[in-house]
Amino acid sequence: MNRKSIATNIARKLWAQCGGFCQNSNCNKYLFANVEDEVVSLANVAHIIGHGKNGPRSEHELADYIDRDGIANLIMLCLECHKIVDELEDKFSVEQMQKWKTTHESKINSLFNFPQIYDERKLLEQINDLLIENKAIFEEYGPFSKQALQGSSGDTLTIWRRRCLDTILPNNQRIVGLIEANKGNFPYPWEVYWQMMSYKLHSDSFRDNCLLGKKVNDYKLFPREFDDFIKQSLGIPIDNLERRGEEELEFRQATVSAYIEKFLANHSFINRMKKLNIAMFDVDLNDGRSLRVFATNTYFFTEYTFEKIMAIDPGIDAIICSNPYGTYTWEAKALCIEREIGLFTLKTFMGAIRKDGNEFLNYLVQEEKTNRLSFSQSLLSEASVPSRFQVYLFGSYLRRELYNDIDLILVYPVGADQELVSSTLESIRQVFKERASQLDIIVCSEVEYTTMRFEDDNRIRIR
């Protein structure tokens, strides 16, 4: 049985407490690593008192009383520190880890000691400076920037992710903190505080989408009214809000349309493309199939977005999240597959159209397959697997974007001690348990393995 995931509100508090750094006082490693054009999270939520009777530090006197998945029993560590404190539990007491957490939180809080400001104009000037910096980053590297829509190297996405973590998130936190810390210095009701609340909702959603594994479905977009209010209060001229929104929508739609045509017009498997309107077009493929395609510039596609598109045209065959940074929820992908509608990024669509049926709907790009292989090999390297044992990966995990589980075959040599086989199996389960979904392992001898037959054989040896 899979252990339940940490509640979103608990995860938020942990991220706020750690500030993006390992909470081990002797480590303090930054919890994100840059690998070429990708940003990889090194963060691990660790239990101070582990689950079960045999979990790390589970003999502590608090074990029978503490909420094992509550904020008081959790600490944010890097991968290395998590492994060390659990495997060498006798060297890391409950009290020591609680002290790490308290000390670290105090350090983070000290970075955001907000000054008491009694001149409203000076306060608003500080806030406006932070908004200007965020806007400059968004316009240069954000999901609708010219670099994102026209670039091809992937560097813009890397820079955007980095600036979100090291600049925009701290700026958002400081904007909200400055206003909340000074609320008592101005007459009640203070208009600045009430205007800030919509910005705070956006800030929380933006932080969740940057840091948490589960994205926020109803993402609160940047409230332009807050930015306008700050500037108007300072006497800074602003554009007409309604006209600016129309110009931005026109720019985004026209750019997305051009972006689609740029990549699909010369696709070798497309026989003809006919544009129906700003967002829809028909595609005739070389194998005789015809697809009605809806291109959305949505930054984050959810089940709600799907229903909106279906209200426009229920006869859609495929939906493309065309924005270079665009992505979608697994729930939305599953819903589309259930309705027999393809949901893709532009890159995935370009490969998927060569397939049909379920292979089209649930197409897995080679890059993602390679990533899954590397991920599985990395996890397996942490397990204790004897040299003569073999491990194979196969099944839907290597075939489909949405998969049922991770299928492994553990092959042991003839004559191997059964206790060794059992301990190897348990070691593999343990390393996959914290960082992967449902795991299904077939255990067999070398002789039994030679007799196995698979209807769709995609076995790959990873050990």
Coordinates of C-alpha atoms in Angstrom, one line a residue:
M1 CA 0.0 0.0 0.0
N2 CA 1.4 3.4 -0.9
R3 CA 1.9 5.9 1.9
K4 CA -0.4 9.0 1.7
S5 CA 1.3 12.1 0.3
I6 CA 2.0 15.1 2.4
A7 CA -0.9 17.5 2.5
T8 CA -0.5 20.7 0.4
N9 CA -0.8 23.1 3.3
I10 CA 1.9 21.2 5.2
A11 CA 4.2 21.2 2.1
R12 CA 3.7 25.0 1.8
K13 CA 4.8 25.5 5.5
L14 CA 7.9 23.3 5.0
W15 CA 9.0 25.3 1.9
A16 CA 8.4 28.5 3.8
Q17 CA 10.4 27.3 6.8
C18 CA 13.4 25.9 4.7
G19 CA 13.6 28.8 2.2
G20 CA 14.8 26.4 -0.5
F21 CA 17.8 25.1 1.6
C22 CA 18.4 21.8 3.4
Q23 CA 17.5 22.2 7.1
N24 CA 20.5 20.2 8.3
S25 CA 22.6 22.9 10.0
N26 CA 25.8 21.2 8.8
C27 CA 24.6 21.1 5.2
N28 CA 22.3 24.0 4.1
K29 CA 22.6 22.8 0.5
Y30 CA 20.4 24.6 -2.1
L31 CA 17.6 22.3 -2.9
F32 CA 17.6 22.8 -6.7
A33 CA 20.3 21.8 -9.2
N34 CA 20.7 23.0 -12.7
V35 CA 21.5 20.2 -15.2
E36 CA 21.9 21.7 -18.7
D37 CA 18.5 23.2 -19.5
E38 CA 16.7 21.5 -16.6
V39 CA 16.1 22.5 -13.0
V40 CA 16.0 19.4 -10.7
S41 CA 14.6 19.4 -7.2
L42 CA 16.9 17.8 -4.6
A43 CA 14.3 18.3 -1.8
N44 CA 13.1 15.4 0.3
V45 CA 10.5 15.6 3.0
A46 CA 11.9 13.5 5.9
H47 CA 10.1 12.2 8.9
I48 CA 11.9 12.9 12.2
I49 CA 10.1 10.0 13.7
G50 CA 9.6 7.5 10.9
H51 CA 6.4 5.5 10.1
G52 CA 5.8 2.1 11.6
K53 CA 7.4 0.3 14.5
N54 CA 10.7 -0.1 12.7
G55 CA 10.9 3.4 11.2
P56 CA 13.9 5.7 12.0
R57 CA 13.7 6.9 15.6
S58 CA 10.3 5.2 16.1
E59 CA 11.3 4.1 19.6
H60 CA 11.2 7.7 20.8
E61 CA 8.7 8.5 23.6
L62 CA 6.8 10.9 21.3
A63 CA 6.2 8.1 18.7
D64 CA 2.8 7.1 20.2
Y65 CA 1.5 10.7 20.4
I66 CA 2.9 12.7 17.5
D67 CA 1.2 13.1 14.1
R68 CA 3.8 11.4 11.9
D69 CA 2.7 13.4 8.9
G70 CA 2.2 16.7 10.8
I71 CA 4.4 19.7 10.4
A72 CA 6.1 19.2 13.8
N73 CA 7.5 15.8 12.7
L74 CA 8.7 16.8 9.2
I75 CA 11.9 18.4 8.1
M76 CA 13.1 19.4 4.6
L77 CA 16.4 17.8 3.7
C78 CA 18.5 17.2 0.6
L79 CA 18.6 13.6 -0.9
E80 CA 22.0 12.9 0.7
C81 CA 21.0 14.1 4.2
H82 CA 17.7 12.2 4.1
K83 CA 19.5 9.0 3.4
I84 CA 22.2 9.6 6.0
V85 CA 19.8 10.4 8.9
D86 CA 17.6 7.4 8.2
E87 CA 20.4 4.8 7.7
L88 CA 22.4 6.2 10.7
E89 CA 19.5 6.9 12.9
D90 CA 21.3 6.3 16.1
K91 CA 23.7 9.2 15.3
F92 CA 20.8 11.7 14.7
S93 CA 18.4 12.0 17.6
V94 CA 14.9 13.5 17.5
E95 CA 16.0 16.4 19.6
Q96 CA 19.0 17.2 17.3
M97 CA 16.8 17.2 14.2
Q98 CA 14.2 19.4 15.9
K99 CA 17.0 21.8 16.8
W100 CA 18.2 21.9 13.2
K101 CA 14.7 22.8 12.1
T102 CA 14.2 25.6 14.7
T103 CA 17.6 27.1 14.0
H104 CA 17.1 27.1 10.3
E105 CA 13.7 28.7 10.5
S106 CA 15.1 31.5 12.7
K107 CA 17.8 32.2 10.1
I108 CA 15.2 32.3 7.3
N109 CA 12.9 34.6 9.2
S110 CA 15.9 36.9 10.0
L111 CA 16.3 37.6 6.3
F112 CA 12.8 39.0 6.1
N113 CA 12.8 41.4 9.1
F114 CA 10.5 44.0 7.7
P115 CA 11.1 47.6 8.6
Q116 CA 8.4 49.7 10.2
I117 CA 7.4 52.4 7.7
Y118 CA 5.1 55.3 8.6
D119 CA 5.3 57.1 5.2
E120 CA 2.9 55.4 2.8
R121 CA 4.7 56.8 -0.2
K122 CA 8.0 55.3 0.8
L123 CA 6.3 51.9 1.4
L124 CA 4.6 52.0 -2.0
E125 CA 7.9 53.0 -3.7
Q126 CA 9.6 49.9 -2.3
I127 CA 6.7 47.7 -3.5
N128 CA 6.7 49.2 -6.9
D129 CA 10.5 48.6 -7.3
L130 CA 9.9 44.9 -6.6
L131 CA 7.0 44.8 -9.1
I132 CA 9.1 46.4 -11.7
E133 CA 11.8 43.8 -11.3
N134 CA 9.3 41.0 -11.5
K135 CA 7.8 42.5 -14.6
A136 CA 11.1 42.9 -16.3
I137 CA 11.9 39.2 -15.7
F138 CA 8.4 38.1 -16.9
E139 CA 8.6 40.1 -20.1
E140 CA 12.1 39.0 -20.9
Y141 CA 11.9 35.3 -20.0
G142 CA 8.3 34.5 -19.1
P143 CA 6.0 32.0 -20.9
F144 CA 4.7 34.7 -23.3
S145 CA 8.0 36.5 -23.9
K146 CA 9.3 36.8 -27.4
Q147 CA 12.3 34.7 -26.5
A148 CA 10.1 31.9 -25.2
L149 CA 7.8 31.8 -28.3
Q150 CA 10.6 32.3 -30.9
G151 CA 13.6 30.7 -29.3
S152 CA 14.6 27.1 -29.8
S153 CA 17.5 26.4 -27.5
G154 CA 15.6 26.0 -24.2
D155 CA 17.9 28.4 -22.4
T156 CA 15.0 30.8 -21.9
L157 CA 13.0 28.3 -19.9
T158 CA 16.0 27.5 -17.8
I159 CA 16.6 31.2 -17.0
W160 CA 12.9 31.7 -16.3
R161 CA 12.8 28.8 -13.8
R162 CA 15.9 30.1 -12.0
R163 CA 14.6 33.7 -11.8
C164 CA 11.3 32.4 -10.4
L165 CA 13.2 30.7 -7.6
D166 CA 15.8 33.2 -6.8
T167 CA 14.1 36.5 -7.5
I168 CA 10.3 36.5 -8.2
L169 CA 9.3 34.2 -5.2
P170 CA 11.4 36.2 -2.7
N171 CA 10.1 39.5 -4.2
N172 CA 6.5 38.3 -3.8
Q173 CA 7.1 37.3 -0.3
R174 CA 8.6 40.7 0.5
I175 CA 5.7 42.6 -1.1
V176 CA 3.2 40.8 1.0
G177 CA 5.4 40.9 4.1
L178 CA 6.0 44.6 3.9
I179 CA 2.3 45.4 3.7
E180 CA 1.3 43.0 6.5
A181 CA 4.1 44.2 8.8
N182 CA 3.0 47.8 8.4
K183 CA -0.8 47.4 8.4
G184 CA -1.0 48.8 12.0
N185 CA 0.8 52.0 11.0
F186 CA -2.0 53.4 8.9
P187 CA -5.7 54.1 9.5
Y188 CA -8.2 51.3 9.3
P189 CA -9.4 50.2 6.8
W190 CA -6.1 50.6 4.9
E191 CA -6.8 50.4 1.1
V192 CA -3.3 49.1 0.4
Y193 CA -3.9 46.1 2.6
W194 CA -7.2 45.1 0.9
Q195 CA -5.8 45.6 -2.6
M196 CA -2.9 43.4 -1.6
M197 CA -5.1 40.4 -0.8
S198 CA -5.6 39.4 -4.5
Y199 CA -1.8 39.7 -5.0
K200 CA -1.3 37.4 -2.0
L201 CA -3.6 34.8 -3.5
H202 CA -1.6 34.9 -6.8
S203 CA 1.7 34.8 -4.8
D204 CA 0.6 31.6 -3.0
S205 CA -0.5 29.9 -6.2
F206 CA 2.6 30.9 -8.1
R207 CA 4.8 29.6 -5.2
D208 CA 2.9 26.2 -5.2
N209 CA 3.3 25.8 -8.9
C210 CA 7.0 26.5 -8.7
L211 CA 7.7 24.3 -5.7
L212 CA 5.1 21.6 -5.2
G213 CA 4.9 18.4 -7.2
K214 CA 1.1 18.8 -7.5
K215 CA 0.2 21.9 -9.5
V216 CA -2.6 24.2 -8.5
N217 CA -5.6 23.7 -10.9
D218 CA -7.3 27.1 -10.3
Y219 CA -4.2 29.1 -10.8
K220 CA -4.6 32.8 -9.6
L221 CA -3.2 34.9 -12.4
F222 CA -1.2 38.1 -11.7
P223 CA -3.7 40.8 -10.6
R224 CA -2.9 43.7 -12.9
E225 CA -5.3 45.8 -10.8
F226 CA -2.9 45.6 -7.8
D227 CA 0.0 46.9 -10.0
D228 CA -2.2 49.6 -11.4
F229 CA -3.3 50.6 -7.9
I230 CA 0.3 51.0 -6.6
K231 CA 1.3 53.1 -9.6
Q232 CA -1.8 55.3 -9.5
S233 CA -1.2 55.9 -5.8
L234 CA 2.3 57.1 -6.7
G235 CA 1.1 59.2 -9.6
I236 CA 2.7 57.0 -12.2
P237 CA 0.7 57.0 -15.5
I238 CA -0.7 53.6 -16.6
D239 CA -2.1 52.3 -19.8
N240 CA -5.9 51.8 -20.3
L241 CA -6.5 48.5 -18.6
E242 CA -9.2 47.3 -21.1
R243 CA -7.2 48.2 -24.2
R244 CA -4.0 46.7 -22.8
G245 CA -5.8 43.4 -22.2
E246 CA -7.1 43.4 -25.7
E247 CA -3.6 44.1 -27.2
E248 CA -2.1 41.4 -25.0
L249 CA -4.7 38.8 -26.0
E250 CA -4.2 39.7 -29.7
F251 CA -0.4 39.4 -29.4
R252 CA -0.6 36.0 -27.6
Q253 CA -3.1 34.5 -30.0
A254 CA -1.3 35.7 -33.2
T255 CA 2.1 34.6 -31.9
V256 CA 0.8 31.2 -30.9
S257 CA -0.8 30.8 -34.4
A258 CA 2.5 31.7 -36.0
Y259 CA 4.3 29.3 -33.7
I260 CA 2.1 26.4 -34.6
E261 CA 2.5 27.0 -38.3
K262 CA 6.2 27.4 -38.0
F263 CA 6.7 23.9 -36.7
L264 CA 3.8 22.0 -38.4
A265 CA 3.7 23.5 -41.8
N266 CA 6.6 21.4 -43.1
H267 CA 6.0 18.3 -41.0
S268 CA 6.7 15.2 -43.2
F269 CA 3.6 13.3 -42.0
I270 CA 1.2 16.2 -42.6
N271 CA -0.4 16.3 -46.0
R272 CA -2.5 19.5 -45.6
M273 CA -3.3 22.0 -42.9
K274 CA -6.4 24.2 -43.0
K275 CA -6.8 27.0 -40.5
L276 CA -10.4 27.4 -39.3
N277 CA -9.9 30.3 -36.8
I278 CA -7.3 31.8 -34.5
A279 CA -7.2 28.6 -32.4
M280 CA -8.5 25.7 -34.5
F281 CA -7.3 24.0 -37.7
D282 CA -7.8 20.7 -39.6
V283 CA -4.9 18.4 -40.3
D284 CA -4.9 15.8 -43.0
L285 CA -2.2 13.1 -42.4
N286 CA -0.4 10.9 -44.9
D287 CA -2.1 7.8 -43.6
G288 CA -5.5 9.2 -44.6
R289 CA -6.6 10.3 -41.1
S290 CA -8.0 13.8 -40.5
L291 CA -7.7 15.6 -37.2
R292 CA -9.5 18.7 -35.9
V293 CA -7.0 20.4 -33.6
F294 CA -7.4 23.1 -31.0
A295 CA -4.3 25.1 -30.0
T296 CA -4.4 26.7 -26.6
N297 CA -1.9 29.1 -25.2
T298 CA -2.8 28.2 -21.7
Y299 CA 0.2 28.1 -19.3
F300 CA -1.3 25.3 -17.2
F301 CA -4.0 23.0 -18.7
T302 CA -6.5 21.5 -16.3
E303 CA -9.8 19.5 -16.4
Y304 CA -11.6 22.9 -16.2
T305 CA -9.7 24.1 -19.3
F306 CA -10.8 20.9 -21.1
E307 CA -14.4 21.6 -20.4
K308 CA -14.2 25.1 -21.7
I309 CA -12.7 23.8 -25.0
M310 CA -15.4 21.2 -25.3
A311 CA -18.0 23.9 -25.0
I312 CA -16.5 25.6 -28.0
D313 CA -16.3 22.5 -30.2
P314 CA -17.0 18.9 -28.8
G315 CA -15.7 17.5 -32.1
I316 CA -12.1 18.2 -31.3
D317 CA -9.7 15.3 -31.9
A318 CA -6.6 16.8 -30.4
I319 CA -5.5 19.7 -28.1
I320 CA -2.1 21.2 -28.3
C321 CA -0.7 23.2 -25.3
S322 CA 1.3 25.4 -27.7
N323 CA 3.1 27.7 -25.2
P324 CA 6.7 26.6 -24.9
Y325 CA 6.3 26.5 -21.1
G326 CA 2.8 25.0 -21.2
T327 CA 2.0 21.8 -19.4
Y328 CA -1.1 19.9 -18.2
T329 CA -2.3 17.9 -15.2
W330 CA -2.3 14.1 -15.4
E331 CA -6.0 14.3 -14.5
A332 CA -6.6 16.4 -17.6
K333 CA -4.6 13.9 -19.7
A334 CA -6.5 11.0 -18.3
L335 CA -9.8 12.7 -19.0
C336 CA -8.8 13.4 -22.6
I337 CA -7.7 9.8 -23.1
E338 CA -11.1 8.6 -21.7
R339 CA -12.9 10.9 -24.2
E340 CA -10.5 9.7 -27.0
I341 CA -9.0 13.1 -27.5
G342 CA -5.3 13.7 -27.7
L343 CA -3.7 16.2 -25.3
F344 CA -0.1 17.2 -26.1
T345 CA 2.6 19.7 -26.0
L346 CA 3.6 20.8 -29.5
K347 CA 6.7 18.7 -29.3
T348 CA 4.7 15.6 -28.3
F349 CA 2.1 16.2 -31.0
M350 CA 4.7 16.2 -33.7
G351 CA 5.6 12.6 -32.8
A352 CA 2.2 11.4 -31.8
I353 CA 0.6 12.0 -35.2
R354 CA 2.6 9.1 -36.6
K355 CA 0.7 6.8 -34.3
D356 CA -3.0 5.9 -34.0
G357 CA -5.4 4.5 -31.4
N358 CA -4.0 4.4 -27.9
E359 CA -0.5 4.9 -29.1
F360 CA -1.6 8.3 -30.4
L361 CA -3.6 9.3 -27.3
N362 CA -1.0 8.2 -24.8
Y363 CA 2.2 8.8 -26.8
L364 CA 5.5 8.8 -24.9
V365 CA 8.3 10.9 -26.4
Q366 CA 11.8 9.2 -26.5
E367 CA 13.3 11.9 -24.3
E368 CA 10.8 11.1 -21.5
K369 CA 11.4 7.4 -21.9
T370 CA 15.1 8.0 -21.6
N371 CA 14.5 10.2 -18.5
R372 CA 12.4 7.4 -16.9
L373 CA 15.2 4.9 -17.6
S374 CA 17.7 7.1 -16.0
F375 CA 15.5 7.8 -13.0
S376 CA 14.9 4.1 -12.5
Q377 CA 18.6 3.3 -12.8
S378 CA 19.5 6.1 -10.4
L379 CA 17.0 4.7 -7.8
L380 CA 18.2 1.1 -8.3
S381 CA 21.8 2.2 -7.7
E382 CA 20.8 3.1 -4.1
A383 CA 19.5 -0.5 -3.5
S384 CA 21.6 -3.5 -2.4
V385 CA 21.5 -5.7 -5.5
P386 CA 24.1 -8.6 -5.6
S387 CA 26.4 -8.6 -8.7
R388 CA 24.9 -11.8 -10.3
F389 CA 21.3 -10.5 -10.0
Q390 CA 19.6 -8.9 -13.0
V391 CA 16.9 -6.3 -13.0
Y392 CA 14.7 -5.4 -16.1
L393 CA 12.3 -2.6 -16.6
F394 CA 9.2 -3.1 -18.9
G395 CA 5.5 -2.4 -19.4
S396 CA 3.5 0.8 -19.7
Y397 CA 6.1 2.9 -17.9
L398 CA 8.3 2.7 -21.0
R399 CA 5.4 2.8 -23.5
R400 CA 2.9 5.4 -22.4
E401 CA 2.9 8.9 -21.0
L402 CA 0.3 7.8 -18.4
Y403 CA 1.2 4.5 -17.0
N404 CA -0.4 2.1 -14.5
D405 CA 2.7 1.3 -12.5
I406 CA 6.4 0.7 -12.7
D407 CA 7.0 -2.9 -13.7
L408 CA 10.3 -4.6 -12.8
I409 CA 11.6 -8.1 -13.1
L410 CA 14.2 -9.3 -10.6
V411 CA 16.1 -12.3 -11.8
Y412 CA 18.2 -14.3 -9.4
P413 CA 20.9 -16.9 -10.2
V414 CA 20.0 -20.6 -9.8
G415 CA 20.9 -21.7 -6.3
A416 CA 20.7 -18.3 -4.7
D417 CA 19.8 -18.2 -1.1
Q418 CA 16.2 -17.2 -0.6
E419 CA 16.9 -14.9 2.3
L420 CA 19.3 -13.0 -0.1
V421 CA 16.5 -12.8 -2.7
S422 CA 14.0 -11.5 -0.1
S423 CA 16.4 -8.9 1.2
T424 CA 17.2 -7.7 -2.3
L425 CA 13.6 -7.4 -3.1
E426 CA 12.9 -5.4 0.1
S427 CA 15.9 -3.2 -0.7
I428 CA 14.5 -2.4 -4.1
R429 CA 11.0 -1.7 -2.8
Q430 CA 12.4 0.6 -0.1
V431 CA 14.3 2.9 -2.5
F432 CA 11.4 3.2 -4.9
K433 CA 8.8 3.6 -2.1
E434 CA 9.5 7.3 -1.3
R435 CA 10.1 8.6 -4.8
A436 CA 8.0 6.6 -7.2
S437 CA 4.4 5.5 -7.7
Q438 CA 3.0 2.0 -7.5
L439 CA 5.8 -0.6 -8.0
D440 CA 5.1 -4.1 -9.4
I441 CA 8.0 -6.6 -9.2
I442 CA 8.1 -10.1 -10.7
V443 CA 10.7 -12.3 -9.0
C444 CA 12.1 -15.3 -10.9
S445 CA 15.1 -17.5 -11.4
E446 CA 17.4 -17.4 -14.5
V447 CA 15.8 -20.6 -15.7
E448 CA 12.2 -19.3 -15.2
Y449 CA 13.1 -16.0 -16.9
T450 CA 14.2 -17.8 -20.1
T451 CA 10.7 -19.3 -20.5
M452 CA 8.8 -15.9 -20.0
R453 CA 6.9 -14.5 -23.0
F454 CA 5.5 -11.1 -23.5
E455 CA 2.8 -9.9 -25.9
D456 CA 4.4 -6.5 -26.3
D457 CA 8.0 -7.1 -25.3
N458 CA 9.8 -3.9 -24.3
R459 CA 12.1 -5.2 -21.6
I460 CA 15.3 -3.2 -20.9
R461 CA 17.9 -4.4 -18.5
I462 CA 18.8 -1.7 -16.0
R463 CA 21.1 -3.8 -13.7

